[in-house]
JSON list of C-alpha atoms in Angstrom, two decimals:
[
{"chain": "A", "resi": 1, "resn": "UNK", "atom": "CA", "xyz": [-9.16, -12.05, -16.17]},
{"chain": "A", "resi": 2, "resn": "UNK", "atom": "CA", "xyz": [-7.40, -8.58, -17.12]},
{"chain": "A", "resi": 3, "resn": "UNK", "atom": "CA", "xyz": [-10.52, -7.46, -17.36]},
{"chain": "A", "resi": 4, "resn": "UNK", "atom": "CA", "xyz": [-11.80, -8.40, -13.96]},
{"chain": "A", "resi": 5, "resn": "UNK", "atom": "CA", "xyz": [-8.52, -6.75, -12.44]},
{"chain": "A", "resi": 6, "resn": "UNK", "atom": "CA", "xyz": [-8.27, -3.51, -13.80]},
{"chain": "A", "resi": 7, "resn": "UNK", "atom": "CA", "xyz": [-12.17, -3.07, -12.83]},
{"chain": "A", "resi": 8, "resn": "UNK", "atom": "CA", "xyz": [-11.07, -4.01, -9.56]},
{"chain": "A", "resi": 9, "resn": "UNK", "atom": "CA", "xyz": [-8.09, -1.48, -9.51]},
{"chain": "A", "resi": 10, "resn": "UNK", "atom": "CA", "xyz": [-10.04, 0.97, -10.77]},
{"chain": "A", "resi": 11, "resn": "UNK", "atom": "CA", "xyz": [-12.49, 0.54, -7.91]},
{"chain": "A", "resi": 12, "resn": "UNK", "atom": "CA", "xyz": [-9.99, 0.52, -5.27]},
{"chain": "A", "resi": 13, "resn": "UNK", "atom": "CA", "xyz": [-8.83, 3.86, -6.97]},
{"chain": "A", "resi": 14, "resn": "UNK", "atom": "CA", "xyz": [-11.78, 5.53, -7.03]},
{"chain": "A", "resi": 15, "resn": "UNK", "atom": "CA", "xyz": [-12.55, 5.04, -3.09]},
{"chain": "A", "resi": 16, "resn": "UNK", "atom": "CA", "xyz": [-8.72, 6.52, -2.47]},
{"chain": "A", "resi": 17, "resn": "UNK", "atom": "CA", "xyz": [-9.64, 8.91, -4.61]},
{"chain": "A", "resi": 18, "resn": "UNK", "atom": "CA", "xyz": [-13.01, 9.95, -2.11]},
{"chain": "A", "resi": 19, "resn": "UNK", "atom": "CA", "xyz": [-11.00, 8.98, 1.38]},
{"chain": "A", "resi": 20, "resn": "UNK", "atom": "CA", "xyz": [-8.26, 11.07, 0.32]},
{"chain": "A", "resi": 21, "resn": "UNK", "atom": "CA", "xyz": [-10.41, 14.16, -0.91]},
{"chain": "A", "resi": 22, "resn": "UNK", "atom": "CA", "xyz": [-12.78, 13.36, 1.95]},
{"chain": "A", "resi": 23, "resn": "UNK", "atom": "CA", "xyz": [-10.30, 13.85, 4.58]},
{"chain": "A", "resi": 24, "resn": "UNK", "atom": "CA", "xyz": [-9.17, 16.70, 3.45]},
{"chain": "A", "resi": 25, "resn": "UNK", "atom": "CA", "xyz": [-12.39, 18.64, 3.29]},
{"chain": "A", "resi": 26, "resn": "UNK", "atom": "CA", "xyz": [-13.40, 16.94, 6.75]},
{"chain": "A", "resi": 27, "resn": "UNK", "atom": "CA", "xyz": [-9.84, 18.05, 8.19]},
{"chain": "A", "resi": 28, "resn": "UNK", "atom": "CA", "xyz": [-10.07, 21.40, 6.43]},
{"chain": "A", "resi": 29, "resn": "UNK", "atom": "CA", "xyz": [-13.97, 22.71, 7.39]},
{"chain": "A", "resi": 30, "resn": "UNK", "atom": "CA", "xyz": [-14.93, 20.03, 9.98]},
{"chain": "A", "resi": 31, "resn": "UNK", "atom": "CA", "xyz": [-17.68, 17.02, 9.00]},
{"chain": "A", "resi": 32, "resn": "UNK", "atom": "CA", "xyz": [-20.96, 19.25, 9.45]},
{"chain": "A", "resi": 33, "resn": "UNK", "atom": "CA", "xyz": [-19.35, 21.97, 7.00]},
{"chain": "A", "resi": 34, "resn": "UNK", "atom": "CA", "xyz": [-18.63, 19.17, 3.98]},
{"chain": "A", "resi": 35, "resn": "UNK", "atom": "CA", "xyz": [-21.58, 18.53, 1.45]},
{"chain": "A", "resi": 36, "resn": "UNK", "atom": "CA", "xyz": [-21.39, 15.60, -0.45]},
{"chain": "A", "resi": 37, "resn": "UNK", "atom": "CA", "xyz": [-21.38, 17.63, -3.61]},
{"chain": "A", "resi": 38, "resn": "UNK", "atom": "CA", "xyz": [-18.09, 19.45, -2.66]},
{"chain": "A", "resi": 39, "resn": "UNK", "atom": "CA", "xyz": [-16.43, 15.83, -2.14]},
{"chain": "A", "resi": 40, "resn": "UNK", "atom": "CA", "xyz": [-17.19, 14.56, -5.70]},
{"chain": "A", "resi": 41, "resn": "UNK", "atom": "CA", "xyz": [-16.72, 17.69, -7.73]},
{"chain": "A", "resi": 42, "resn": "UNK", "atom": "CA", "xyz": [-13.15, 17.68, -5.78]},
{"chain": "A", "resi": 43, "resn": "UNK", "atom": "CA", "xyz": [-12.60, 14.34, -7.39]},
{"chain": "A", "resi": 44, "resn": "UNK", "atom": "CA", "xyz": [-14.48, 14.36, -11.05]},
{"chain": "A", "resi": 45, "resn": "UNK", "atom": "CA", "xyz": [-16.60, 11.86, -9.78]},
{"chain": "A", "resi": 46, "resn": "UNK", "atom": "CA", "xyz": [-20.54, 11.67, -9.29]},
{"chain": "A", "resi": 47, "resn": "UNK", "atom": "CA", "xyz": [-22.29, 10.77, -5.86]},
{"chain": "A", "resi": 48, "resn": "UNK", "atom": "CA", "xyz": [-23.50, 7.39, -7.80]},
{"chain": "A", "resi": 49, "resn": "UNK", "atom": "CA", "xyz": [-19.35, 6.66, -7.40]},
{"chain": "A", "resi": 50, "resn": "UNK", "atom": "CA", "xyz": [-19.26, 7.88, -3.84]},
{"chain": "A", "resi": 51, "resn": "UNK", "atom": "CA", "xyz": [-22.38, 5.88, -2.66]},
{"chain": "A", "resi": 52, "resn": "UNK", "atom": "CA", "xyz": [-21.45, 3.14, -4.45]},
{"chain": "A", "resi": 53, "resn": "UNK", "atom": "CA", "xyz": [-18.53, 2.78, -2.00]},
{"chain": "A", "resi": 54, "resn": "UNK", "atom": "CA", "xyz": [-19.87, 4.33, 1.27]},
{"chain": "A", "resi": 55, "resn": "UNK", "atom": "CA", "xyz": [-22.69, 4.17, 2.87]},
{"chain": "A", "resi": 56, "resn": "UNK", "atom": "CA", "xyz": [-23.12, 8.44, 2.13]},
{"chain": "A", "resi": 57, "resn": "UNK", "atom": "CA", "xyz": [-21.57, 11.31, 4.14]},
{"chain": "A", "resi": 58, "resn": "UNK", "atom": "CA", "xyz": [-21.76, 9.30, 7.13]},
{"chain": "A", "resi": 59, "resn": "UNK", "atom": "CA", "xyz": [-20.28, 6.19, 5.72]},
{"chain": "A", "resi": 60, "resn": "UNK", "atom": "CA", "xyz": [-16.92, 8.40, 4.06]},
{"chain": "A", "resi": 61, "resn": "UNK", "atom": "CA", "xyz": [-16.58, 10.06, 7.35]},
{"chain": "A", "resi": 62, "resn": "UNK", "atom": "CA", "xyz": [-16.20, 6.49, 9.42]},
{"chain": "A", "resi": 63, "resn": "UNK", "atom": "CA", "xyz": [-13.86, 5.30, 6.83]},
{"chain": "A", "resi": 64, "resn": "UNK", "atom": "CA", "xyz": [-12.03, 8.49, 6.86]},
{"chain": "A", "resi": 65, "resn": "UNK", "atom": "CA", "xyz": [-11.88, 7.92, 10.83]},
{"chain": "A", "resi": 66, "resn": "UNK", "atom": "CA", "xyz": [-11.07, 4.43, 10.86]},
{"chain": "A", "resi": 67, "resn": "UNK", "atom": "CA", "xyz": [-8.31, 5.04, 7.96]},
{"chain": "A", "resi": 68, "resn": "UNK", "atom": "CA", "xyz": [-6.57, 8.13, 10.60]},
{"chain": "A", "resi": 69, "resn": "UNK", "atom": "CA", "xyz": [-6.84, 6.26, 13.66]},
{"chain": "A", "resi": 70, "resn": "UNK", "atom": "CA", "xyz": [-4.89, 3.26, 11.54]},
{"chain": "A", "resi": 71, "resn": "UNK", "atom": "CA", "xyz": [-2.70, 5.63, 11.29]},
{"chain": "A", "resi": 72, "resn": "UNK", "atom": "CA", "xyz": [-2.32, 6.79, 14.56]},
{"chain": "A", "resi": 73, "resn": "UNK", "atom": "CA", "xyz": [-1.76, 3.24, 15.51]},
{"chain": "A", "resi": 74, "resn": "UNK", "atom": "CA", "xyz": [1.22, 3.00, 12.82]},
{"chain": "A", "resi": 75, "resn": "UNK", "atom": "CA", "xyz": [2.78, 6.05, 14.01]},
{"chain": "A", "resi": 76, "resn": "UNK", "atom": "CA", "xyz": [2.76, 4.45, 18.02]},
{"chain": "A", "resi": 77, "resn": "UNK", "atom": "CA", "xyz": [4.05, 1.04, 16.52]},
{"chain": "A", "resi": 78, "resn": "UNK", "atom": "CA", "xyz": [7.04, 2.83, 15.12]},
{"chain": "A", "resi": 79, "resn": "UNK", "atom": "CA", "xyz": [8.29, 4.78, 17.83]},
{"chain": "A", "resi": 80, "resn": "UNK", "atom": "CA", "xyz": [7.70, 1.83, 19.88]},
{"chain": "A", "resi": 81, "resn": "UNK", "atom": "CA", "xyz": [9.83, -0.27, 18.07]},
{"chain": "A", "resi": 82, "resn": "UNK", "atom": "CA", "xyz": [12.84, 1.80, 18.24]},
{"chain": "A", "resi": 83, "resn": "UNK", "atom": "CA", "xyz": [13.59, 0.83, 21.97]},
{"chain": "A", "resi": 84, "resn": "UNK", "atom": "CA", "xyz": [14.20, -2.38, 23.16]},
{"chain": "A", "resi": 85, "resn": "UNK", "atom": "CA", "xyz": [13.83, -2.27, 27.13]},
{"chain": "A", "resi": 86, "resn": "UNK", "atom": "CA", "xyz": [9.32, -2.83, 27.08]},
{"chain": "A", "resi": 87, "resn": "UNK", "atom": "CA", "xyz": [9.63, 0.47, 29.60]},
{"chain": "A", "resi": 88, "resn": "UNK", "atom": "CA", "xyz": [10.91, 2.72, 26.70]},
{"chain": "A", "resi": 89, "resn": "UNK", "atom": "CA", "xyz": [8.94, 0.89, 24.67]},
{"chain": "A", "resi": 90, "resn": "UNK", "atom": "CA", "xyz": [5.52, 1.64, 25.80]},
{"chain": "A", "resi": 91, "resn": "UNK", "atom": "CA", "xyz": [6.53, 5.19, 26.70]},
{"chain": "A", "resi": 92, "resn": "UNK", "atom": "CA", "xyz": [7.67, 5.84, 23.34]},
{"chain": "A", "resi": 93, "resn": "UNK", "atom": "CA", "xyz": [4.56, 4.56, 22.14]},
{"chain": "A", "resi": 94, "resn": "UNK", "atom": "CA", "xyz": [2.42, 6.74, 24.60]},
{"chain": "A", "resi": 95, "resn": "UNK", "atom": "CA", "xyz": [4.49, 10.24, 23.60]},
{"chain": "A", "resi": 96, "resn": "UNK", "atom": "CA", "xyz": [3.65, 8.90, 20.08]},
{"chain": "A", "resi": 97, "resn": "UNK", "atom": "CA", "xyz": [0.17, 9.04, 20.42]},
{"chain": "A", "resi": 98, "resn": "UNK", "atom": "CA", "xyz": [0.13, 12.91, 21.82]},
{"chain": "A", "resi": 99, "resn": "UNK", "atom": "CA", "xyz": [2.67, 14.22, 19.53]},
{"chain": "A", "resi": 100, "resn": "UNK", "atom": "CA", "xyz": [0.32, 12.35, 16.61]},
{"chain": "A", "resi": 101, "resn": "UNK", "atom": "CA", "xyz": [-2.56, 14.62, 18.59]},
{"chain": "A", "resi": 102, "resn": "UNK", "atom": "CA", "xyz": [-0.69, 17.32, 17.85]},
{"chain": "A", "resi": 103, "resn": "UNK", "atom": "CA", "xyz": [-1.66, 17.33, 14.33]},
{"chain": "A", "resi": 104, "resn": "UNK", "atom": "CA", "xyz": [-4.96, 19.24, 13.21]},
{"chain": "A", "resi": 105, "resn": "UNK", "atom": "CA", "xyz": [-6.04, 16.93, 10.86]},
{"chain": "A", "resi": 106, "resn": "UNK", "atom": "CA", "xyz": [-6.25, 14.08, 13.89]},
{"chain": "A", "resi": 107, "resn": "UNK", "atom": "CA", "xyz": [-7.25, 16.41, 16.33]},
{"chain": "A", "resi": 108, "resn": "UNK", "atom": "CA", "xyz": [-10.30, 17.28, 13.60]},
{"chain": "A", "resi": 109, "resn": "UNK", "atom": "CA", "xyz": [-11.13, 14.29, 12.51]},
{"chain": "A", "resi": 110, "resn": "UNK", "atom": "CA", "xyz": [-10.63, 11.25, 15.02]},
{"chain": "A", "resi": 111, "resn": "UNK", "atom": "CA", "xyz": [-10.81, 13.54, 18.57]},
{"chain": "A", "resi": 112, "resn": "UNK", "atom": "CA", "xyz": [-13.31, 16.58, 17.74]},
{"chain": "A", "resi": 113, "resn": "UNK", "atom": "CA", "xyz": [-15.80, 15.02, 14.82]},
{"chain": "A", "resi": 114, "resn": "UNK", "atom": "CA", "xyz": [-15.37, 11.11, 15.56]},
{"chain": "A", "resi": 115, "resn": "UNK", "atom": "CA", "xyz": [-17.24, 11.10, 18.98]},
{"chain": "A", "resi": 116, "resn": "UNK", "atom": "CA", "xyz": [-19.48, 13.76, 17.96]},
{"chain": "A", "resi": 117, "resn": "UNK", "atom": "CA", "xyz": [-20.50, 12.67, 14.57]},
{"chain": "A", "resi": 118, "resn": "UNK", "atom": "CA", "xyz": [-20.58, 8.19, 14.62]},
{"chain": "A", "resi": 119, "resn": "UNK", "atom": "CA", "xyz": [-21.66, 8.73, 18.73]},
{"chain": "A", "resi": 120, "resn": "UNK", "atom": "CA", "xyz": [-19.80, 8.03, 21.83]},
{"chain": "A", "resi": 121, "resn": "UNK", "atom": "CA", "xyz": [-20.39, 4.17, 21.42]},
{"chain": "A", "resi": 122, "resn": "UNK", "atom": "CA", "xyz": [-19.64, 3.44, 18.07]},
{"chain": "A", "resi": 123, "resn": "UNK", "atom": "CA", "xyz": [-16.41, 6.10, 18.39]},
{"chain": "A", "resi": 124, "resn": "UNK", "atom": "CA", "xyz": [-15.45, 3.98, 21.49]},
{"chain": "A", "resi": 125, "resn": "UNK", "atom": "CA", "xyz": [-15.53, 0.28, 19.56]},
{"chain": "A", "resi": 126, "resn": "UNK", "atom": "CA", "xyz": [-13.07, 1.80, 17.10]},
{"chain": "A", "resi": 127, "resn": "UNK", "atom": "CA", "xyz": [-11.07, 2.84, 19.80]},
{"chain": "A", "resi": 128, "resn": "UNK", "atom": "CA", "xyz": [-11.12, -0.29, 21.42]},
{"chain": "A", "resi": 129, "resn": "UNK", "atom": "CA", "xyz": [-10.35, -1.96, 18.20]},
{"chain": "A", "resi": 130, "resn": "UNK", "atom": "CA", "xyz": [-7.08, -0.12, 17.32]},
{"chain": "A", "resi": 131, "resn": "UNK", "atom": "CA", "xyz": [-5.39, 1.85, 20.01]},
{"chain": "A", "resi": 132, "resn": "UNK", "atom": "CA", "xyz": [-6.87, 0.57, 23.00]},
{"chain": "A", "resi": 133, "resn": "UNK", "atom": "CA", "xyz": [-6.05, -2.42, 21.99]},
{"chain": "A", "resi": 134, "resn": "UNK", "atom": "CA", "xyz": [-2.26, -1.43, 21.51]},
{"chain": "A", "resi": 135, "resn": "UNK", "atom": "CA", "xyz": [-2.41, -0.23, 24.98]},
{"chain": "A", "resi": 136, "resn": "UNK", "atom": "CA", "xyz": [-3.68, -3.35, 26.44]},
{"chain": "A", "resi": 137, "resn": "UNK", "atom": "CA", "xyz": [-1.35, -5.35, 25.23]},
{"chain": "A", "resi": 138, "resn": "UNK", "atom": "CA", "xyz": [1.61, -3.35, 25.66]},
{"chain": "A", "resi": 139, "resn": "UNK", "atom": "CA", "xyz": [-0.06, -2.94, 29.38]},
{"chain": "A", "resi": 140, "resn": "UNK", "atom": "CA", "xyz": [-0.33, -7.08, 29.74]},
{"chain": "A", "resi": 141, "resn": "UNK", "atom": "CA", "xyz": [2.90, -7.39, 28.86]},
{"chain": "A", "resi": 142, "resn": "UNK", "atom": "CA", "xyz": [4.04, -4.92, 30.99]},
{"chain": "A", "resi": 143, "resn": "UNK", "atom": "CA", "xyz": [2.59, -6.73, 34.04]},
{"chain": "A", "resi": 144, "resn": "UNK", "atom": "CA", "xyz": [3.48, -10.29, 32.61]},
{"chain": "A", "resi": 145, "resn": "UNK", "atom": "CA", "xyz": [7.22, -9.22, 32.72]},
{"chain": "A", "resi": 146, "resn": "UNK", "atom": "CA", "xyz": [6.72, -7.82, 36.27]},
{"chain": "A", "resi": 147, "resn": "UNK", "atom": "CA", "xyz": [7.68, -3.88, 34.99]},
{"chain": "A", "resi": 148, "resn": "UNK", "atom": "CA", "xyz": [4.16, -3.30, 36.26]},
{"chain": "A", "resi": 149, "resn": "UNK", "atom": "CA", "xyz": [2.39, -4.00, 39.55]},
{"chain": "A", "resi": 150, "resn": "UNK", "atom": "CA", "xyz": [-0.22, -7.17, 38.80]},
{"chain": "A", "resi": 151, "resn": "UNK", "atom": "CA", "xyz": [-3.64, -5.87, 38.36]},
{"chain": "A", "resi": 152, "resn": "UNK", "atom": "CA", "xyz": [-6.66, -5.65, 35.74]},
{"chain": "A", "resi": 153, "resn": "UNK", "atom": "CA", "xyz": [-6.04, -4.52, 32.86]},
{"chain": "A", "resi": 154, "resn": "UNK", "atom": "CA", "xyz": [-9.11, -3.14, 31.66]},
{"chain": "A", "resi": 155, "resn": "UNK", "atom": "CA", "xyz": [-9.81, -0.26, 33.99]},
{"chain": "A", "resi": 156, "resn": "UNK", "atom": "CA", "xyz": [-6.01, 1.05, 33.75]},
{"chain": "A", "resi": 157, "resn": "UNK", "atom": "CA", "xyz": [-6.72, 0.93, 29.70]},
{"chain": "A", "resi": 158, "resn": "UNK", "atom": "CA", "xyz": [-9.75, 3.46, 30.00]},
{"chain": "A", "resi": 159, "resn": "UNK", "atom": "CA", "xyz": [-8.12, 5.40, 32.40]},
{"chain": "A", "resi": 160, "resn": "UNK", "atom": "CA", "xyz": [-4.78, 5.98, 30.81]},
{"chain": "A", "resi": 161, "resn": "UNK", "atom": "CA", "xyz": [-6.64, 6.19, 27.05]},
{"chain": "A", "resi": 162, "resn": "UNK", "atom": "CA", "xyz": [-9.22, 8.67, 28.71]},
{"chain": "A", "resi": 163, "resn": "UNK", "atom": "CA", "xyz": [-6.15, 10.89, 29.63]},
{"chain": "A", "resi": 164, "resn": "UNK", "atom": "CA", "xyz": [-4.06, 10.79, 26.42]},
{"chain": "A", "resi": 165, "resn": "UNK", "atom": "CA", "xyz": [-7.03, 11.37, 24.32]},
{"chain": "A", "resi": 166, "resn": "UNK", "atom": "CA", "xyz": [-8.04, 14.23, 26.85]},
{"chain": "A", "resi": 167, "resn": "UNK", "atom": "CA", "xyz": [-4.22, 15.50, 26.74]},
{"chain": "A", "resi": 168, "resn": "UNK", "atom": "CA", "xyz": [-4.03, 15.09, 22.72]},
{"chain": "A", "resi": 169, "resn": "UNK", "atom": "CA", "xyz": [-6.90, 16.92, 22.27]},
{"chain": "A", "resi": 170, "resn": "UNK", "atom": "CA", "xyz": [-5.60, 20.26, 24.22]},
{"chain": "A", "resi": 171, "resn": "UNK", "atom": "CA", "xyz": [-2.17, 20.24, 22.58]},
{"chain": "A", "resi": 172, "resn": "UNK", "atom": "CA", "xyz": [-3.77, 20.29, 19.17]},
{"chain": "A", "resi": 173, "resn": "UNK", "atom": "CA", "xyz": [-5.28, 23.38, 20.37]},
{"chain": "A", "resi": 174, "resn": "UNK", "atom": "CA", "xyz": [-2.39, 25.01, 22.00]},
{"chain": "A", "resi": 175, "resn": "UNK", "atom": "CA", "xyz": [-0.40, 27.77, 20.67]},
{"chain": "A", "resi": 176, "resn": "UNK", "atom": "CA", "xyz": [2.85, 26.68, 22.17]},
{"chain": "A", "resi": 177, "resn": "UNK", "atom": "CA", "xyz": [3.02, 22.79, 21.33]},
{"chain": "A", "resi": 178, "resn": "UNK", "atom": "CA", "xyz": [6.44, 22.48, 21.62]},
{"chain": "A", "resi": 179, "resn": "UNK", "atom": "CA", "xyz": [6.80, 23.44, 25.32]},
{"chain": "A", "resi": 180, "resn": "UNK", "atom": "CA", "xyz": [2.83, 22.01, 25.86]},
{"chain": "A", "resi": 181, "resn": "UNK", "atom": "CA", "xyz": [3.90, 18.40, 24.56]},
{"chain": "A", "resi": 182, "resn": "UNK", "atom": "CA", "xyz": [7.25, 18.42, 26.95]},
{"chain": "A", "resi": 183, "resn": "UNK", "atom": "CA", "xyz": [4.94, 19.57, 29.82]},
{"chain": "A", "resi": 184, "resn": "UNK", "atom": "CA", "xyz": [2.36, 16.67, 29.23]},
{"chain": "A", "resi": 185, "resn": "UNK", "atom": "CA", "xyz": [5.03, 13.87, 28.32]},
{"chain": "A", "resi": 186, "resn": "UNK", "atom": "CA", "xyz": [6.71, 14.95, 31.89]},
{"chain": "A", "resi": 187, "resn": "UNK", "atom": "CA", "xyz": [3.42, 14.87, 33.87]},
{"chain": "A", "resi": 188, "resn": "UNK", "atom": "CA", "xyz": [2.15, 11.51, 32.25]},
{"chain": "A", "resi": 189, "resn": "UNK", "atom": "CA", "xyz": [5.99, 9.78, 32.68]},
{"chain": "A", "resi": 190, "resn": "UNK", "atom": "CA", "xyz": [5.31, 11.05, 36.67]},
{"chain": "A", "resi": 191, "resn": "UNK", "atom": "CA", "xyz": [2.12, 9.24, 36.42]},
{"chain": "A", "resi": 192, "resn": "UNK", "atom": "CA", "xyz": [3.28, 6.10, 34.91]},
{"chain": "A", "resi": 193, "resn": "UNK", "atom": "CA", "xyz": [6.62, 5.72, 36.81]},
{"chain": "A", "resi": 194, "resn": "UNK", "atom": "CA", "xyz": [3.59, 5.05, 39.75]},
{"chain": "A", "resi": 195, "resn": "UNK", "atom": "CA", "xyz": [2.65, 1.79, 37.93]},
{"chain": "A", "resi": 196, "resn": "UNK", "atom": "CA", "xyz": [5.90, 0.51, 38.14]},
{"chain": "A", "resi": 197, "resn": "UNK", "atom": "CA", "xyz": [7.54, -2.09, 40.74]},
{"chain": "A", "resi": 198, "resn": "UNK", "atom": "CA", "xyz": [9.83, -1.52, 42.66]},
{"chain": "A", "resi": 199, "resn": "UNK", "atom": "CA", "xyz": [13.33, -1.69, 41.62]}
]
């Protein structure tokens, strides 16, 4: 049985060992600059290792991608839970998500290479399985506890996810973030205070 478990520990070590050099290299040069070769000599370990966990370049990459926007999704959670009222709440949660676009390695990885490397389709499903999921059910709620004006949900998801992605993706690439992030958290709180009722 000892046996059994430290071959599975070693296992699980060797694929943190590839995600973590992985997503470095793919944050570092981008996904169409990283050769598999410079991913296992980084780790000591031979592509048999690395294909033996992922499905090749391709494969690392969407676990790499799947592992940030996890991440992502973690970082919202948190600053969401520090408030209490659901309005502060979900705007925490939503200045989150840009200031977590702020950081090269996301902006890289899950906003530049993700759609442009696993396709606009299979980018969107992981989307739609982590953070646009967050934001339709901190949306639902929203509307359930009559902060927000009753209507479908699904539409003001893609709309409002379309925008922050849009807005992450330029603040990663501005050279004044500070004042850029202030700027965009003002403009989207204008543009969610319309969603609200009525006091």
């Amino acid at each position: 049985m000892s046996n059994r478990r430290s071959n599975v520990e070693r296992s699980r070590q060797t694929r943190h060992r590839l995600l973590t050099e992985g997503r470095r290299l793919f944050a570092d040069n981008g996904y169409a600059a990283v050769g598999l070769t410079e991913v296992t000599d980084g780790t000591g370990l031979t592509k048999g290792a690395l294909y033996h966990h992922f499905d090749g370049k391709a494969g690392l990459f969407r676990a790499v991608v799947a592992q940030v926007q996890d991440e992502v999704g973690q970082r919202v959670a948190a600053a969401s839970e520090t408030e209490t009222d659901p309005w502060l709440r979900f705007t925490a949660g939503c200045r989150a998500f840009l200031e977590a676009g702020c950081d090269p390695e996301v902006r890289q990885i899950m906003l530049v290479d993700g759609p442009a490397v696993l396709g606009w389709s299979e980018w969107r499903d992981m989307d739609d399985a982590s953070s646009a999921r967050h934001l339709a059910d901190a949306l639902s709620g929203l509307i359930g506890a009559g902060v927000i004006t009753p209507q479908p949900v699904a539409p003001l998801v893609h709309l409002l996810s379309g925008a922050m992605n849009e807005a992450a993706l330029w603040l990663a690439g501005s050279a004044t973030p500070d004042d850029d992030l202030s700027a965009t958290v003002a403009a989207l709180s204008q543009l969610l205070g319309a969603l609200r009722t009525a006091p």
